[in-house]
Amino acid sequence: MTTLDQPSSARETPLLEVKDLVQRYALPRESLFKPATQVHALNGVTARVTAGKSLGVVGESGSGKSTFARLVMALERPTSGQVLLLGRDLNQMRPDELRRARRDFQMVFQDPYGSLDPRQTIARIVAEPLTALGRIDRAALRERVAAVLRQVGLRDADMDKFPHEFSGGQRQRIAIARALITQPKLIVADEPVSALDVSVQAQVLNLMQDLQDEFGLSYVLISHDLAVVDLLCDEIAVMYLGRIVEQGSPDDLFAHSAHPYTRALLEAVPRARVGGVRRRLRAQAIASQSSGAAGCPYVSRCALADRHCREAAPALRPVGQAHLAACHHAEAVMALPAATAEAG
């Protein structure tokens, strides 16, 4: 499982372990005489993923999802905290060590158009992560590229084409092939289908699921779409303003939400899978800024907020078996009636 707090039997060899991750960005100074304002993109995020399992990270824009993905991929150094892959701290590695370690973890980016170099052939694009690891026989490399293209439903003949000759869905298959070329254990996918048409989304998601079943891949799937993470992930972490506010299985989060923000996300989605049933939920505006209060970051939007919420930030705590929530009133939230399905 991919929980934040597990029994000792599940803690033996996590594939990915993120410990108390903090990331802050300095904004341009408004005055020479004032310190630069800092944006707290991540505030003490902790998570773990075991081999063969997948973690979905959901939340609105600005919640810290993509920052989390970049830090997991070691594309940025965190302000503090650790990212451990197979027990090795990625941020303590020398550049050559990190380059070799990237064989075990690859990334699929959101934009299938911007993530592929239009001047390169598909063969060179897909082979790039493997060639970055060192020299490899040209014939063997070409056969490896052809094999991985076939695995994602493309043809050998596609190797010598250019990205502009493919549709958006085919380009994302190429991006997945590029991630698979090193035979990684973990793929970080940042909104991998959000730029695609709905019909194409289903094809790409089915492909990702088939590849997971065939190769035992683990995904860290960044998404704002709850139905997407429901399909691919064993566990979901809900992020709000740089914090994980709830985490658990899809069934727990959709049927027994323990944080008011999770409930608001569910109600904002026109059609979300809730408790295994497709339901039409009423829309609700989701705030993207906090009030700056010292207590719970969600306090200004919560109908259950009281003085304790305004004064003390809630810790992420168990509210069920492998179900965690950062809310002083989690039990009261869970007791609220589930959203009612509407006709149509």
Coordinates of C-alpha atoms in Angstrom, one line a residue:
M1 CA 0.0 0.0 0.0
T2 CA 1.0 3.6 -0.3
T3 CA 0.1 5.1 3.1
L4 CA 1.8 7.7 5.1
D5 CA 1.7 5.6 8.2
Q6 CA 1.9 1.8 7.9
P7 CA 2.6 -1.2 10.1
S8 CA 6.2 -2.4 10.3
S9 CA 5.6 -5.3 7.9
A10 CA 4.8 -2.8 5.1
R11 CA 7.8 -0.5 5.8
E12 CA 10.5 -2.9 4.8
T13 CA 11.5 -1.6 1.3
P14 CA 9.5 1.3 0.0
L15 CA 10.2 2.1 -3.6
L16 CA 9.7 5.8 -3.0
E17 CA 9.7 7.6 0.4
V18 CA 9.2 11.3 0.8
K19 CA 9.9 12.7 4.2
D20 CA 8.7 16.1 5.5
L21 CA 9.2 17.8 2.1
V22 CA 9.2 21.6 2.2
Q23 CA 9.6 23.9 -0.8
R24 CA 9.6 27.7 -0.7
Y25 CA 9.9 30.2 -3.5
A26 CA 11.0 33.8 -3.1
L27 CA 8.9 36.4 -5.0
P28 CA 10.5 39.5 -6.5
R29 CA 11.1 42.2 -3.9
E30 CA 8.5 45.0 -3.7
S31 CA 11.1 47.2 -2.0
L32 CA 14.8 47.3 -1.5
F33 CA 14.2 47.8 2.2
K34 CA 11.8 44.8 2.7
P35 CA 12.6 41.1 2.6
A36 CA 11.3 39.1 -0.3
T37 CA 7.9 37.4 0.2
Q38 CA 8.1 33.6 0.2
V39 CA 5.5 31.3 -1.3
H40 CA 5.2 28.0 0.7
A41 CA 4.6 25.6 -2.2
L42 CA 5.0 22.5 0.0
N43 CA 4.6 22.4 3.8
G44 CA 6.0 19.2 5.3
V45 CA 4.6 16.6 2.8
T46 CA 5.3 12.9 3.7
A47 CA 4.4 10.0 1.5
R48 CA 5.5 6.5 0.5
V49 CA 4.9 4.2 -2.4
T50 CA 5.7 0.4 -2.4
A51 CA 6.7 -1.5 -5.5
G52 CA 3.8 -2.3 -7.9
K53 CA 1.4 0.1 -6.2
S54 CA 0.5 3.6 -7.3
L55 CA -0.3 6.9 -5.5
G56 CA -2.6 9.6 -6.9
V57 CA -2.1 13.2 -5.9
V58 CA -5.1 15.4 -6.5
G59 CA -6.0 19.0 -5.8
E60 CA -6.8 22.3 -7.5
S61 CA -4.3 24.4 -9.3
G62 CA -1.8 25.9 -6.9
S63 CA -2.1 23.1 -4.3
G64 CA 1.5 22.0 -4.8
K65 CA 0.9 18.9 -7.0
S66 CA 3.3 19.7 -9.8
T67 CA 5.9 21.0 -7.3
F68 CA 5.7 17.6 -5.6
A69 CA 6.2 15.9 -8.9
R70 CA 9.3 18.0 -9.8
L71 CA 10.9 17.3 -6.4
V72 CA 10.2 13.5 -6.6
M73 CA 11.9 13.6 -10.0
A74 CA 14.9 15.6 -8.5
L75 CA 14.3 18.3 -11.1
E76 CA 14.6 20.8 -8.2
R77 CA 16.2 20.6 -4.7
P78 CA 13.8 21.0 -1.8
T79 CA 14.2 23.7 0.8
S80 CA 14.2 20.8 3.3
G81 CA 13.2 17.2 3.5
Q82 CA 14.2 14.0 1.7
V83 CA 13.2 12.1 -1.4
L84 CA 14.4 8.5 -1.1
L85 CA 14.2 6.1 -4.1
L86 CA 15.0 2.5 -3.0
G87 CA 16.5 4.0 0.2
R88 CA 18.8 6.4 -1.6
D89 CA 18.5 10.2 -1.1
L90 CA 18.3 11.7 -4.6
N91 CA 19.4 15.1 -3.4
Q92 CA 22.6 13.7 -1.8
M93 CA 23.8 12.0 -5.0
R94 CA 26.5 13.3 -7.2
P95 CA 25.4 14.3 -10.7
D96 CA 26.7 11.1 -12.3
E97 CA 25.1 9.0 -9.6
L98 CA 21.8 10.8 -10.1
R99 CA 22.0 10.3 -13.9
R100 CA 22.5 6.5 -13.4
A101 CA 19.7 6.4 -10.9
R102 CA 17.2 7.9 -13.4
R103 CA 17.1 4.5 -15.0
D104 CA 14.7 3.5 -12.2
F105 CA 12.4 6.5 -12.4
Q106 CA 11.1 8.5 -15.4
M107 CA 8.4 11.1 -16.1
V108 CA 5.5 11.7 -18.4
F109 CA 4.7 15.3 -18.8
Q110 CA 1.3 17.0 -19.2
D111 CA 1.7 18.5 -22.7
P112 CA 2.1 15.9 -25.5
Y113 CA 2.9 18.7 -27.9
G114 CA 5.5 20.7 -26.0
S115 CA 7.3 17.7 -24.4
L116 CA 8.5 16.3 -27.7
D117 CA 11.3 18.0 -29.6
P118 CA 9.7 18.7 -33.1
R119 CA 13.2 18.6 -34.7
Q120 CA 14.0 15.1 -33.6
T121 CA 12.8 11.8 -35.0
I122 CA 10.7 9.6 -32.8
A123 CA 13.6 7.1 -32.6
R124 CA 15.9 9.8 -31.1
I125 CA 13.2 11.1 -28.8
V126 CA 12.4 7.7 -27.3
A127 CA 16.0 6.6 -27.1
E128 CA 17.2 9.8 -25.3
P129 CA 16.8 8.6 -21.7
L130 CA 18.8 5.4 -22.5
T131 CA 21.5 7.1 -24.5
A132 CA 21.9 9.6 -21.6
L133 CA 23.0 6.6 -19.4
G134 CA 25.9 5.7 -21.6
R135 CA 27.0 4.2 -24.9
I136 CA 24.9 1.5 -26.4
D137 CA 25.2 -0.4 -29.7
R138 CA 23.2 1.4 -32.4
A139 CA 21.5 -1.7 -33.8
A140 CA 20.5 -2.8 -30.3
L141 CA 19.3 0.7 -29.4
R142 CA 17.1 0.8 -32.5
E143 CA 15.6 -2.7 -31.7
R144 CA 14.9 -1.5 -28.2
V145 CA 13.1 1.6 -29.4
A146 CA 11.0 -0.5 -31.9
A147 CA 10.1 -2.9 -29.1
V148 CA 8.9 -0.2 -26.7
L149 CA 6.9 1.5 -29.5
R150 CA 5.1 -1.8 -30.1
Q151 CA 4.4 -2.0 -26.3
V152 CA 2.5 1.3 -26.5
G153 CA 0.6 0.4 -29.6
L154 CA 2.7 2.1 -32.3
R155 CA 4.6 0.6 -35.3
D156 CA 8.3 0.1 -36.1
A157 CA 7.8 2.3 -39.1
D158 CA 6.9 5.2 -36.8
M159 CA 10.6 5.5 -35.6
D160 CA 11.7 7.7 -38.5
K161 CA 8.7 10.1 -38.4
F162 CA 8.5 13.4 -36.6
P163 CA 6.1 14.5 -33.8
H164 CA 4.0 16.7 -36.1
E165 CA 2.9 13.5 -37.9
F166 CA 1.0 12.2 -34.9
S167 CA -2.2 13.1 -33.0
G168 CA -2.2 14.2 -29.4
G169 CA -3.0 10.7 -28.1
Q170 CA -0.2 9.1 -30.3
R171 CA 2.2 11.8 -29.0
Q172 CA 1.4 10.8 -25.4
R173 CA 2.0 7.2 -26.3
I174 CA 5.4 8.3 -27.6
A175 CA 6.0 10.1 -24.3
I176 CA 5.1 6.9 -22.4
A177 CA 7.4 4.9 -24.6
R178 CA 10.2 7.3 -23.8
A179 CA 9.6 6.8 -20.1
L180 CA 9.5 3.0 -20.5
I181 CA 12.8 2.7 -22.5
T182 CA 15.0 2.4 -19.4
Q183 CA 12.6 -0.2 -17.8
P184 CA 11.9 2.0 -14.8
K185 CA 10.3 0.9 -11.6
L186 CA 8.5 4.2 -11.1
I187 CA 6.8 6.6 -13.5
V188 CA 5.8 10.1 -12.4
A189 CA 2.9 11.2 -14.6
D190 CA 1.9 14.9 -14.3
E191 CA -1.6 15.4 -15.6
P192 CA -0.9 12.9 -18.5
V193 CA -4.3 13.0 -20.1
S194 CA -5.6 16.5 -19.3
A195 CA -4.6 17.9 -22.7
L196 CA -6.4 15.1 -24.6
D197 CA -9.9 14.7 -25.8
V198 CA -12.1 12.5 -23.6
S199 CA -12.2 9.6 -26.0
V200 CA -8.4 9.6 -26.3
Q201 CA -8.0 9.9 -22.5
A202 CA -9.6 6.5 -22.0
Q203 CA -7.2 4.9 -24.5
V204 CA -4.1 6.4 -22.8
L205 CA -5.4 5.4 -19.3
N206 CA -6.1 1.9 -20.5
L207 CA -2.6 1.7 -21.9
M208 CA -1.1 2.9 -18.6
Q209 CA -3.2 0.3 -16.7
D210 CA -2.1 -2.5 -19.1
L211 CA 1.6 -1.5 -18.8
Q212 CA 1.2 -1.5 -15.0
D213 CA -0.2 -5.0 -15.0
E214 CA 2.4 -6.3 -17.4
F215 CA 5.5 -4.8 -15.9
G216 CA 4.6 -4.2 -12.3
L217 CA 5.1 -0.4 -12.7
S218 CA 4.4 2.0 -9.9
Y219 CA 2.9 5.4 -10.7
V220 CA 2.8 8.7 -8.9
L221 CA -0.1 10.2 -10.8
I222 CA -0.7 13.9 -10.5
S223 CA -4.2 14.9 -11.5
H224 CA -7.2 17.1 -10.8
D225 CA -9.5 14.4 -12.2
L226 CA -10.7 12.1 -9.4
A227 CA -12.0 9.5 -12.0
V228 CA -8.5 9.2 -13.4
V229 CA -6.8 8.4 -10.1
D230 CA -9.7 6.1 -9.2
L231 CA -8.9 4.0 -12.2
L232 CA -5.1 3.8 -11.8
C233 CA -4.2 4.3 -8.1
D234 CA -4.3 2.2 -5.0
E235 CA -4.3 5.2 -2.8
I236 CA -5.1 8.9 -3.2
A237 CA -3.5 11.9 -1.4
V238 CA -5.5 15.1 -1.5
M239 CA -3.4 18.3 -1.4
Y240 CA -4.5 21.8 -0.3
L241 CA -2.1 24.7 -0.2
G242 CA 1.0 22.6 0.0
R243 CA -0.3 20.1 2.6
I244 CA -1.8 16.6 2.3
V245 CA -5.1 17.0 4.0
E246 CA -6.5 13.5 3.4
Q247 CA -5.2 10.2 2.2
G248 CA -6.7 6.8 1.8
S249 CA -8.1 4.3 -0.8
P250 CA -10.4 5.6 -3.5
D251 CA -13.3 3.8 -1.7
D252 CA -12.5 5.6 1.6
L253 CA -12.2 9.0 0.0
F254 CA -15.2 8.9 -2.3
A255 CA -17.6 7.2 0.0
H256 CA -16.4 8.4 3.4
S257 CA -14.6 11.7 2.9
A258 CA -13.1 13.0 6.2
H259 CA -12.0 16.4 5.2
P260 CA -14.3 19.2 3.9
Y261 CA -11.9 20.0 1.1
T262 CA -12.1 16.5 -0.3
R263 CA -15.9 16.7 -0.1
A264 CA -15.8 20.1 -2.0
L265 CA -13.6 18.5 -4.7
L266 CA -16.1 15.7 -5.2
E267 CA -18.9 18.1 -5.4
A268 CA -17.1 20.3 -7.9
V269 CA -16.7 17.4 -10.4
P270 CA -19.6 17.1 -12.8
R271 CA -19.3 13.3 -12.8
A272 CA -17.1 11.5 -10.3
R273 CA -17.0 7.9 -9.2
V274 CA -18.3 7.9 -5.7
G275 CA -18.5 4.5 -3.9
G276 CA -18.4 2.7 -7.2
V277 CA -21.4 4.6 -8.6
R278 CA -21.3 7.3 -11.2
R279 CA -23.0 10.4 -9.7
R280 CA -23.8 13.9 -11.0
L281 CA -22.7 16.3 -8.3
R282 CA -23.5 19.9 -7.8
A283 CA -20.7 22.5 -8.6
Q284 CA -19.0 24.4 -5.8
A285 CA -16.4 27.0 -6.1
I286 CA -12.9 26.0 -4.8
A287 CA -10.7 28.7 -3.3
S288 CA -7.1 28.8 -4.3
Q289 CA -5.8 31.1 -1.7
S290 CA -5.6 30.8 2.1
S291 CA -6.6 33.4 4.6
G292 CA -3.1 33.4 6.1
A293 CA -4.6 32.3 9.5
A294 CA -2.3 30.6 12.0
G295 CA -4.6 27.6 12.3
C296 CA -6.1 25.3 9.7
P297 CA -5.4 26.6 6.2
Y298 CA -9.0 25.7 5.2
V299 CA -10.6 27.6 8.1
S300 CA -11.9 30.5 6.0
R301 CA -14.0 28.1 3.8
C302 CA -15.1 25.5 6.3
A303 CA -18.6 25.5 7.7
L304 CA -17.5 23.5 10.7
A305 CA -14.6 25.8 11.7
D306 CA -14.4 26.9 15.3
R307 CA -12.0 28.7 17.6
H308 CA -9.8 25.6 17.9
C309 CA -9.5 25.4 14.1
R310 CA -8.4 29.1 13.9
E311 CA -5.7 28.7 16.5
A312 CA -4.2 25.2 15.9
A313 CA -3.4 23.6 12.6
P314 CA -4.7 20.0 12.5
A315 CA -2.2 17.1 12.2
L316 CA -2.7 14.3 9.7
R317 CA -4.2 11.5 11.8
P318 CA -5.9 8.1 11.4
V319 CA -9.7 8.2 11.0
G320 CA -10.0 4.6 9.9
Q321 CA -7.8 1.7 8.7
A322 CA -5.2 3.2 6.4
H323 CA -7.3 6.4 6.1
L324 CA -5.8 9.7 7.3
A325 CA -7.2 13.2 7.5
A326 CA -5.9 16.6 8.8
C327 CA -9.2 17.9 10.3
H328 CA -10.2 18.6 13.9
H329 CA -13.8 17.6 12.9
A330 CA -13.0 14.6 10.6
E331 CA -15.5 12.4 12.3
A332 CA -18.3 15.0 11.9
V333 CA -17.4 15.4 8.2
M334 CA -17.6 11.6 7.7
A335 CA -21.0 11.6 9.4
L336 CA -22.5 14.1 6.9
P337 CA -24.8 12.6 4.2
A338 CA -23.1 11.7 0.9
A339 CA -23.9 13.7 -2.1
T340 CA -27.2 12.8 -3.7
A341 CA -27.3 11.6 -7.3
E342 CA -29.4 13.6 -9.7
A343 CA -31.4 12.3 -12.6
G344 CA -29.6 12.1 -15.9

